[in-house]
Tab-separated table of C-alpha atoms in Angstrom:
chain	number	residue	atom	x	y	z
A	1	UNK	CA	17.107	-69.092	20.529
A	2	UNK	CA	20.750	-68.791	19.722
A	3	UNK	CA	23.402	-66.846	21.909
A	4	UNK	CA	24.410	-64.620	18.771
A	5	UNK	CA	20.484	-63.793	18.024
A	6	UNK	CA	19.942	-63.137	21.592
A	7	UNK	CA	23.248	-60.552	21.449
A	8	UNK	CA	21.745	-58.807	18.320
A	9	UNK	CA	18.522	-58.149	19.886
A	10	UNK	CA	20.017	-56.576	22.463
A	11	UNK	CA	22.287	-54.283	20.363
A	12	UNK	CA	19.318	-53.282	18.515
A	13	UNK	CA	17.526	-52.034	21.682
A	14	UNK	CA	20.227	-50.627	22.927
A	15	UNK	CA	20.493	-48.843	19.363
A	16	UNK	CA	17.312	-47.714	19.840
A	17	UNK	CA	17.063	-46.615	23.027
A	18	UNK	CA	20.122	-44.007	21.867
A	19	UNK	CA	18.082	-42.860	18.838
A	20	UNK	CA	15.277	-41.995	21.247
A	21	UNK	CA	17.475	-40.058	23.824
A	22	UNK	CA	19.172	-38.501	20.558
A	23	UNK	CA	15.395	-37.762	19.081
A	24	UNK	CA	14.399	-36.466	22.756
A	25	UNK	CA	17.629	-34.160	22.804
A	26	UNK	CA	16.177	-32.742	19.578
A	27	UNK	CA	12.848	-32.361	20.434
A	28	UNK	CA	13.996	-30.500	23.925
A	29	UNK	CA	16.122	-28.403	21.395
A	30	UNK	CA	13.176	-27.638	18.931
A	31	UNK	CA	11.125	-26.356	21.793
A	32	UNK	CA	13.471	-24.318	23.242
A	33	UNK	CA	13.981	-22.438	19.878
A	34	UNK	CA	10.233	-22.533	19.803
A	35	UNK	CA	10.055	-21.086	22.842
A	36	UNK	CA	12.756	-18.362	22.573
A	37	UNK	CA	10.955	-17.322	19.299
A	38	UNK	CA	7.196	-17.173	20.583
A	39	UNK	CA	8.880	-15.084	23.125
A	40	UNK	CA	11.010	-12.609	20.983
A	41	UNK	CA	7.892	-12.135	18.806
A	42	UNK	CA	5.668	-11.255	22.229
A	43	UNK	CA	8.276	-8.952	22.815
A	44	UNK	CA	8.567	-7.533	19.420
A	45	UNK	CA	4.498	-6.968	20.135
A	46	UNK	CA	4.869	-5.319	23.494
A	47	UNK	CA	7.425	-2.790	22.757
A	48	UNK	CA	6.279	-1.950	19.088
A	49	UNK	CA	5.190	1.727	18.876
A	50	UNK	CA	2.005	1.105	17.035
A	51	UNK	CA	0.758	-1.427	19.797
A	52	UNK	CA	1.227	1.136	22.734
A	53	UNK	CA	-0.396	4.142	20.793
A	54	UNK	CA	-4.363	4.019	21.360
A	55	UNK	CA	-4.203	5.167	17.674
A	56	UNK	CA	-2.778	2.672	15.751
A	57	UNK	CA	-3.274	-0.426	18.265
A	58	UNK	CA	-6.350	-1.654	16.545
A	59	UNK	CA	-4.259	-1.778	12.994
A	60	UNK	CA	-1.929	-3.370	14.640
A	61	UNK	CA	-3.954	-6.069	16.029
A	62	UNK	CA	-5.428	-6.297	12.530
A	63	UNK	CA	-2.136	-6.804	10.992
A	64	UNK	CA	-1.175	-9.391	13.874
A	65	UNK	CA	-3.775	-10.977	13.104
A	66	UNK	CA	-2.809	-11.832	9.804
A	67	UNK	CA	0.702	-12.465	10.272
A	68	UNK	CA	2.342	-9.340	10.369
A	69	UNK	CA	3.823	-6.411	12.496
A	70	UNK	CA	4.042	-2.926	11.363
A	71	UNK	CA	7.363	-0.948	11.062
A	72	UNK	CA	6.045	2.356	9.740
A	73	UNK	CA	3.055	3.894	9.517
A	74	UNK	CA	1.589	7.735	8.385
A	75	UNK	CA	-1.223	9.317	10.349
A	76	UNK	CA	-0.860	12.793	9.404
A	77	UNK	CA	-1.773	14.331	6.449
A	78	UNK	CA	1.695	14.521	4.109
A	79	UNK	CA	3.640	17.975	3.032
A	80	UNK	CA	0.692	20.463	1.646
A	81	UNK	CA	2.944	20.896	-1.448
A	82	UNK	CA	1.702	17.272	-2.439
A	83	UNK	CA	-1.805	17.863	-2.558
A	84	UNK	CA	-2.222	20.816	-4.517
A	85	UNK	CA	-0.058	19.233	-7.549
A	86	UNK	CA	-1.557	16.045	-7.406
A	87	UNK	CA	-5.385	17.199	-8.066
A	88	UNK	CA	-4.011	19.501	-10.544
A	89	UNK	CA	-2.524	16.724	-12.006
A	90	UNK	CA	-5.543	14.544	-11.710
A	91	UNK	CA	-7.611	17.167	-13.374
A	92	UNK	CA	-5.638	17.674	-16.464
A	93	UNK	CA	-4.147	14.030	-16.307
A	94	UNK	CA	-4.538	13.730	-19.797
A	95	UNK	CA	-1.523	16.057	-20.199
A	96	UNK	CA	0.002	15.848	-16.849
A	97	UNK	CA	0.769	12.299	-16.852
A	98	UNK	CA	2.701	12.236	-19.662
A	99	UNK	CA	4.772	14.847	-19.358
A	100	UNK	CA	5.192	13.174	-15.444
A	101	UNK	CA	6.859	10.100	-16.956
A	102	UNK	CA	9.633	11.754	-19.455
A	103	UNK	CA	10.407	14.016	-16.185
A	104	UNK	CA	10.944	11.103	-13.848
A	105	UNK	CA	12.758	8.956	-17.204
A	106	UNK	CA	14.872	12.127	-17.848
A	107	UNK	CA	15.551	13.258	-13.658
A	108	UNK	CA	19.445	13.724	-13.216
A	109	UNK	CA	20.132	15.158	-17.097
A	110	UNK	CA	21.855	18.298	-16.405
A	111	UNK	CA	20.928	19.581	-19.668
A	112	UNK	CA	17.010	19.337	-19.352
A	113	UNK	CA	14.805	18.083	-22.090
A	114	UNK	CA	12.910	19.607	-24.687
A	115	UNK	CA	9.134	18.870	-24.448
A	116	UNK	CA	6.433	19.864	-26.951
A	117	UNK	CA	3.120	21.299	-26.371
A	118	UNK	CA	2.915	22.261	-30.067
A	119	UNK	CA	-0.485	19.973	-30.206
A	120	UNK	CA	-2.323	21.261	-27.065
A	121	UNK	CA	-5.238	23.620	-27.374
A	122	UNK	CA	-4.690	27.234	-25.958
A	123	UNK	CA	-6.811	26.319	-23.075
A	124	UNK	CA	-5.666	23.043	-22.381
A	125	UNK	CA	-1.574	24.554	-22.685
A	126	UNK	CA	-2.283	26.900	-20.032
A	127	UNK	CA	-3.256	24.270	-17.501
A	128	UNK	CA	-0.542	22.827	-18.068
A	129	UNK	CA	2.018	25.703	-18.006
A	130	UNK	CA	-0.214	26.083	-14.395
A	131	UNK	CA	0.984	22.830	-13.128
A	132	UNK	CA	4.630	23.391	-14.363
A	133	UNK	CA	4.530	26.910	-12.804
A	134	UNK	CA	3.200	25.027	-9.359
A	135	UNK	CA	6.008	22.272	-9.577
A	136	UNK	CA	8.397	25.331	-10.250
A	137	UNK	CA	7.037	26.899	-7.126
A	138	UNK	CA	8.287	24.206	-5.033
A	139	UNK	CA	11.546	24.026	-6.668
A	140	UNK	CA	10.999	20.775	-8.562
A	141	UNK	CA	11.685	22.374	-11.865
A	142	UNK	CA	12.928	25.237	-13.810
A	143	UNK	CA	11.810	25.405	-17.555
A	144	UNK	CA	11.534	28.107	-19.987
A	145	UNK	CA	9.498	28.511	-23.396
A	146	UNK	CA	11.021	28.911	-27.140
A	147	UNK	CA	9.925	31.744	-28.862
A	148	UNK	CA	6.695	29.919	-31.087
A	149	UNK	CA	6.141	28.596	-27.396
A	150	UNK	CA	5.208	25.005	-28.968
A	151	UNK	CA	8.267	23.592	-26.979
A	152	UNK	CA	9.273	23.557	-23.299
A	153	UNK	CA	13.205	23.459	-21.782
A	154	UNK	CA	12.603	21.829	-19.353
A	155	UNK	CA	15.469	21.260	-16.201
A	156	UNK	CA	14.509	18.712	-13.146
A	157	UNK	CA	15.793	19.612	-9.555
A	158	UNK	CA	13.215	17.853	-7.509
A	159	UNK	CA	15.063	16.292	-4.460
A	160	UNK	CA	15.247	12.135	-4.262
A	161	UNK	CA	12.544	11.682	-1.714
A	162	UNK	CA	10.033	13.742	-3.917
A	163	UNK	CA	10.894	11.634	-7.125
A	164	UNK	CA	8.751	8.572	-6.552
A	165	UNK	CA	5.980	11.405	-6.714
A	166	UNK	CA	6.144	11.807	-10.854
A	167	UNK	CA	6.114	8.114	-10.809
A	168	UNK	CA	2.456	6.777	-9.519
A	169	UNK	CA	3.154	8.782	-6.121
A	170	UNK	CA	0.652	11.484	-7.348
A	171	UNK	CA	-1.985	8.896	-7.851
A	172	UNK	CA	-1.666	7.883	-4.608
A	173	UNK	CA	-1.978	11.669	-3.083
A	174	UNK	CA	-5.447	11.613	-5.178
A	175	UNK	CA	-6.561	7.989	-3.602
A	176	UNK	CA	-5.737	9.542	-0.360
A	177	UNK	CA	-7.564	12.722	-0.963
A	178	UNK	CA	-10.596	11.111	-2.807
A	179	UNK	CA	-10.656	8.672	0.084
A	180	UNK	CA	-10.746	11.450	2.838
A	181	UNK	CA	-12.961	13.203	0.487
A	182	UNK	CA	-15.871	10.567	1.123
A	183	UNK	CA	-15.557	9.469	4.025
A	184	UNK	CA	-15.672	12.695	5.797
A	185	UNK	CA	-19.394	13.178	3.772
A	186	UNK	CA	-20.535	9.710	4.351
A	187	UNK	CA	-20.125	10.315	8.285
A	188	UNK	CA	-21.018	13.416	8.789
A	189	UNK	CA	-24.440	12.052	7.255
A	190	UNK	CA	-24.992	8.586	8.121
A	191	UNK	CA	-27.525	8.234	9.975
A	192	UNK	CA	-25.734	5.493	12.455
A	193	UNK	CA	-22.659	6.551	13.952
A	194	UNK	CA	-19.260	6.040	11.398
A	195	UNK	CA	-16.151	6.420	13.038
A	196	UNK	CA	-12.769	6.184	10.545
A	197	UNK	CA	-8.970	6.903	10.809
A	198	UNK	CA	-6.817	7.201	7.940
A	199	UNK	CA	-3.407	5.471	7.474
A	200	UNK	CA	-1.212	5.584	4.676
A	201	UNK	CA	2.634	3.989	3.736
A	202	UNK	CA	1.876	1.221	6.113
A	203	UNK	CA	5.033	-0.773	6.012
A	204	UNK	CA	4.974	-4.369	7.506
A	205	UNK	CA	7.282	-7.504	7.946
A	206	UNK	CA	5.856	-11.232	8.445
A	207	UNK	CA	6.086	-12.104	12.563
A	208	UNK	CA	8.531	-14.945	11.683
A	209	UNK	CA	10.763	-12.814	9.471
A	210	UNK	CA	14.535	-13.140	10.237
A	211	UNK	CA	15.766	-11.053	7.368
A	212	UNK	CA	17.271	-7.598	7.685
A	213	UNK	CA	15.148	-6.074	5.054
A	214	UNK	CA	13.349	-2.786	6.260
A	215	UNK	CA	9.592	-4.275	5.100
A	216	UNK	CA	8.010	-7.441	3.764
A	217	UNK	CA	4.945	-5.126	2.821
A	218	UNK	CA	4.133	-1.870	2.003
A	219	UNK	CA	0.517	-0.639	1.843
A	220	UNK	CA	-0.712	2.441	-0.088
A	221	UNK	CA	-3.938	3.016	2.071
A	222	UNK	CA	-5.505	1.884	5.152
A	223	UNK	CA	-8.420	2.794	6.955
A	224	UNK	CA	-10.431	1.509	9.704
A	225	UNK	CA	-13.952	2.567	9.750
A	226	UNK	CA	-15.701	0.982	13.302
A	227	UNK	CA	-14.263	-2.183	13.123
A	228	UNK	CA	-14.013	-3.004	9.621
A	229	UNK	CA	-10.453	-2.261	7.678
A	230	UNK	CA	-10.285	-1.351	4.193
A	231	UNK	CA	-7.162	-1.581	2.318
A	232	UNK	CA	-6.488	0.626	-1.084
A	233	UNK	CA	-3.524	-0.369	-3.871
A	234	UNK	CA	-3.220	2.145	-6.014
A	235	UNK	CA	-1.734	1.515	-9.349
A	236	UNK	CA	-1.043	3.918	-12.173
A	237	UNK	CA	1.064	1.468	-14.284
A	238	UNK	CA	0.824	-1.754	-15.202
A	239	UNK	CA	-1.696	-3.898	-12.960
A	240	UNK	CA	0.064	-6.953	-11.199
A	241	UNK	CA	-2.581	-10.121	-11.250
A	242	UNK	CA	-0.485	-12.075	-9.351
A	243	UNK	CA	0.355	-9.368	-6.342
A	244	UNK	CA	-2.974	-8.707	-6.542
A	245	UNK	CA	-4.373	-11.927	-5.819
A	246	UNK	CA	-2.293	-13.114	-3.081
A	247	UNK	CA	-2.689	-9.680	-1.026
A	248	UNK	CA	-6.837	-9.705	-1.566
A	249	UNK	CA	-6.292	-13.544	0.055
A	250	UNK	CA	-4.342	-12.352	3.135
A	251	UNK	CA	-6.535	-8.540	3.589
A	252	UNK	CA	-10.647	-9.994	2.342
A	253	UNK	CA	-11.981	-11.744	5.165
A	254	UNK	CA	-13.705	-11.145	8.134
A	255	UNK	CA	-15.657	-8.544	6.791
A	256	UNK	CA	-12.691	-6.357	5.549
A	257	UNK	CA	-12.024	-5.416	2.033
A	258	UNK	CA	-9.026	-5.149	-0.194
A	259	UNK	CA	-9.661	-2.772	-3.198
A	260	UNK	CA	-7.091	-2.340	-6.050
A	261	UNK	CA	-7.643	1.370	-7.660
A	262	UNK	CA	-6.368	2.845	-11.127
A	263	UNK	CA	-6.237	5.558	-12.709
A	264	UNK	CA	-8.688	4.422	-15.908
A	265	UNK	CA	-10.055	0.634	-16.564
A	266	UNK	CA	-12.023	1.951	-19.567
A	267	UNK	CA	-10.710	-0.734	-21.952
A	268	UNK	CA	-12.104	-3.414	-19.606
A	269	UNK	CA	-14.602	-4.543	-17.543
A	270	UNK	CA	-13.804	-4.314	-13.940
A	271	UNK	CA	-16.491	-7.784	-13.505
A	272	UNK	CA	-14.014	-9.732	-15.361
A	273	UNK	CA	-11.895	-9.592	-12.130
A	274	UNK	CA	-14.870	-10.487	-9.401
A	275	UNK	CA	-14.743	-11.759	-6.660
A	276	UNK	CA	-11.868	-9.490	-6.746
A	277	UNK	CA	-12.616	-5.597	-6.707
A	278	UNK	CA	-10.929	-3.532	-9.114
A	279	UNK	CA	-11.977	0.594	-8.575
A	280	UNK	CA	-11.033	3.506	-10.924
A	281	UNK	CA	-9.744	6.923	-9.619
A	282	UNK	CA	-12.487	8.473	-12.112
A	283	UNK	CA	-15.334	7.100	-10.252
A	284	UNK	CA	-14.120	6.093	-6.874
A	285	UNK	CA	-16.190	7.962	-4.899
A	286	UNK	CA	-19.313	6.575	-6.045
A	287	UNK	CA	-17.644	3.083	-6.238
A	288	UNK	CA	-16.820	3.845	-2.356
A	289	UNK	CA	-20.415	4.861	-1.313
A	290	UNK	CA	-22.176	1.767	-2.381
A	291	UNK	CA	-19.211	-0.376	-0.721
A	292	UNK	CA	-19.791	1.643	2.334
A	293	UNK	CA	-23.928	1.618	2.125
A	294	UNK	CA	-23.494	-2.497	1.822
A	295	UNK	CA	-21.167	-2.757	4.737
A	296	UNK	CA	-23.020	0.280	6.685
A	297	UNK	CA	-26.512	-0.101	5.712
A	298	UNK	CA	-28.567	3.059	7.116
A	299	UNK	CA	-31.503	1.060	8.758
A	300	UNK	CA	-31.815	-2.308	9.500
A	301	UNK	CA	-34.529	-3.814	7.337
């Protein structure tokens, strides 16, 4: 073998042997980082509130589970003006919900807006002059009626962090309340023992996020009943497929469930959606006992 072949295979291990110290270097690097990081996230775990509170430790284990810690959570029940609106609303939604949507479009016109109620029965027009004189109670409105009282002036004052209310926020006071509603019968007469805890505007970011964003995540509903979770959407608009289908891939497994709720899936058959479950407000609390008598079956034959 020639001198200058000899030289070049030397030069090309000596090549090498510098792209392995120079790979090495990186690895060491990489698991440093690695290592910093599995350690700010352990941290991040130890110190959050909603590990060290008895309460919300299991939910956060749930959500750790899956990726996620939680920034903000609700275990109390929100501001009683909320709930006495909301089933109004849901009673007389027909009317309500409308007349919900122009206020939120029209919120900040400092002239008000003229709405009719020329076509509403007598008896359906005084439910809903009862739910404008409730909102007017808590100082979300002032409005006044035209002579032929067929027509409404209506004014909006509610405060900012009241507005998301009039848009889908009162659907999510009935969830809540239907949800609460049934569970509180199904325990008190199961035969086995049914233990639950409500959450609600469970906010969440993703373990590995390095964004300053407040949430990655914000869930309507949560509860825990034993061990299982159960997660409730609530949508009073339009129904996202899409958001839908990636959060009932992260929440259904393991026994846990992730149930979308609106307000009315008349037009269409909820099946069409399976093995994804789609609930309606209207019938939710029968809907909710059989998912609770499958999961919680009374004997065990």
């Amino acid at each position: 073998m020639s001198r200058k072949l000899i030289d070049d295979e030397i030069k090309r291990i000596e090549a090498l042997k510098i792209s392995r110290e120079l790979i090495d270097e990186k690895i060491a690097l990489a698991k440093l980082s690695l290592e910093k990081l599995e350690a700010k996230q352990q941290a991040a775990w130890e110190e959050n509130l909603y590990v060290k509170n008895p309460t919300t430790k299991p939910l956060a284990e749930y959500c750790h589970s899956l990726g996620y810690y939680i920034v903000g959570c609700q275990i109390q029940e929100p501001e009683s003006e909320f709930y006495p609106i909301a089933k109004k609303i849901w009673k007389f939604r027909e009317d309500a919900v409308p007349f919900l949507k122009e206020l939120y479009k029209r919120h900040g016109d400092k002239d008000g807006f003229s709405y009719s109620i020329a076509e509403l029965p007598a008896d359906r027009k005084t439910d809903f002059l009862n739910i404008c004189t409730e909102m007017k109670k808590n100082g979300w409105i002032s409005y006044t009626q035209n002579k032929s009282k067929t027509e409404l002036l209506v004014t909006s004052s509610i405060q900012k962090k009241n507005k998301s209310f009039l848009n889908g926020g009162w659907a999510e006071n009935v969830n809540r309340y239907l949800v609460n509603k049934v569970l509180t019968d199904y325990s008190a007469n199961h035969k086995k023992t049914i233990k639950y805890r409500v959450f609600w505007d469970v906010k969440l970011k993703l373990l590995e996020s390095e964004k300053d964003n407040l949430n990655d995540m914000q869930l309507d509903i949560v509860v825990q009943i034993n061990d299982r979770f159960y997660v409730f959407e609530t949508k009073s608009g339009t129904l996202g497929i899409q958001k839908w289908v990636e959060r009932a891939e992260i929440f259904n497994r393991d026994g846990n469930r992730f149930l979308t709720c609106c307000i009315d899936y008349s037009s269409v058959d909820p099946k069409l959606f399976q093995p994804y479950s789609l609930l309606s407000l209207e019938h939710l609390e029968e809907q909710l006992i059989e998912l609770l008598d499958l999961d919680f079956p009374q004997s065990d034959a």
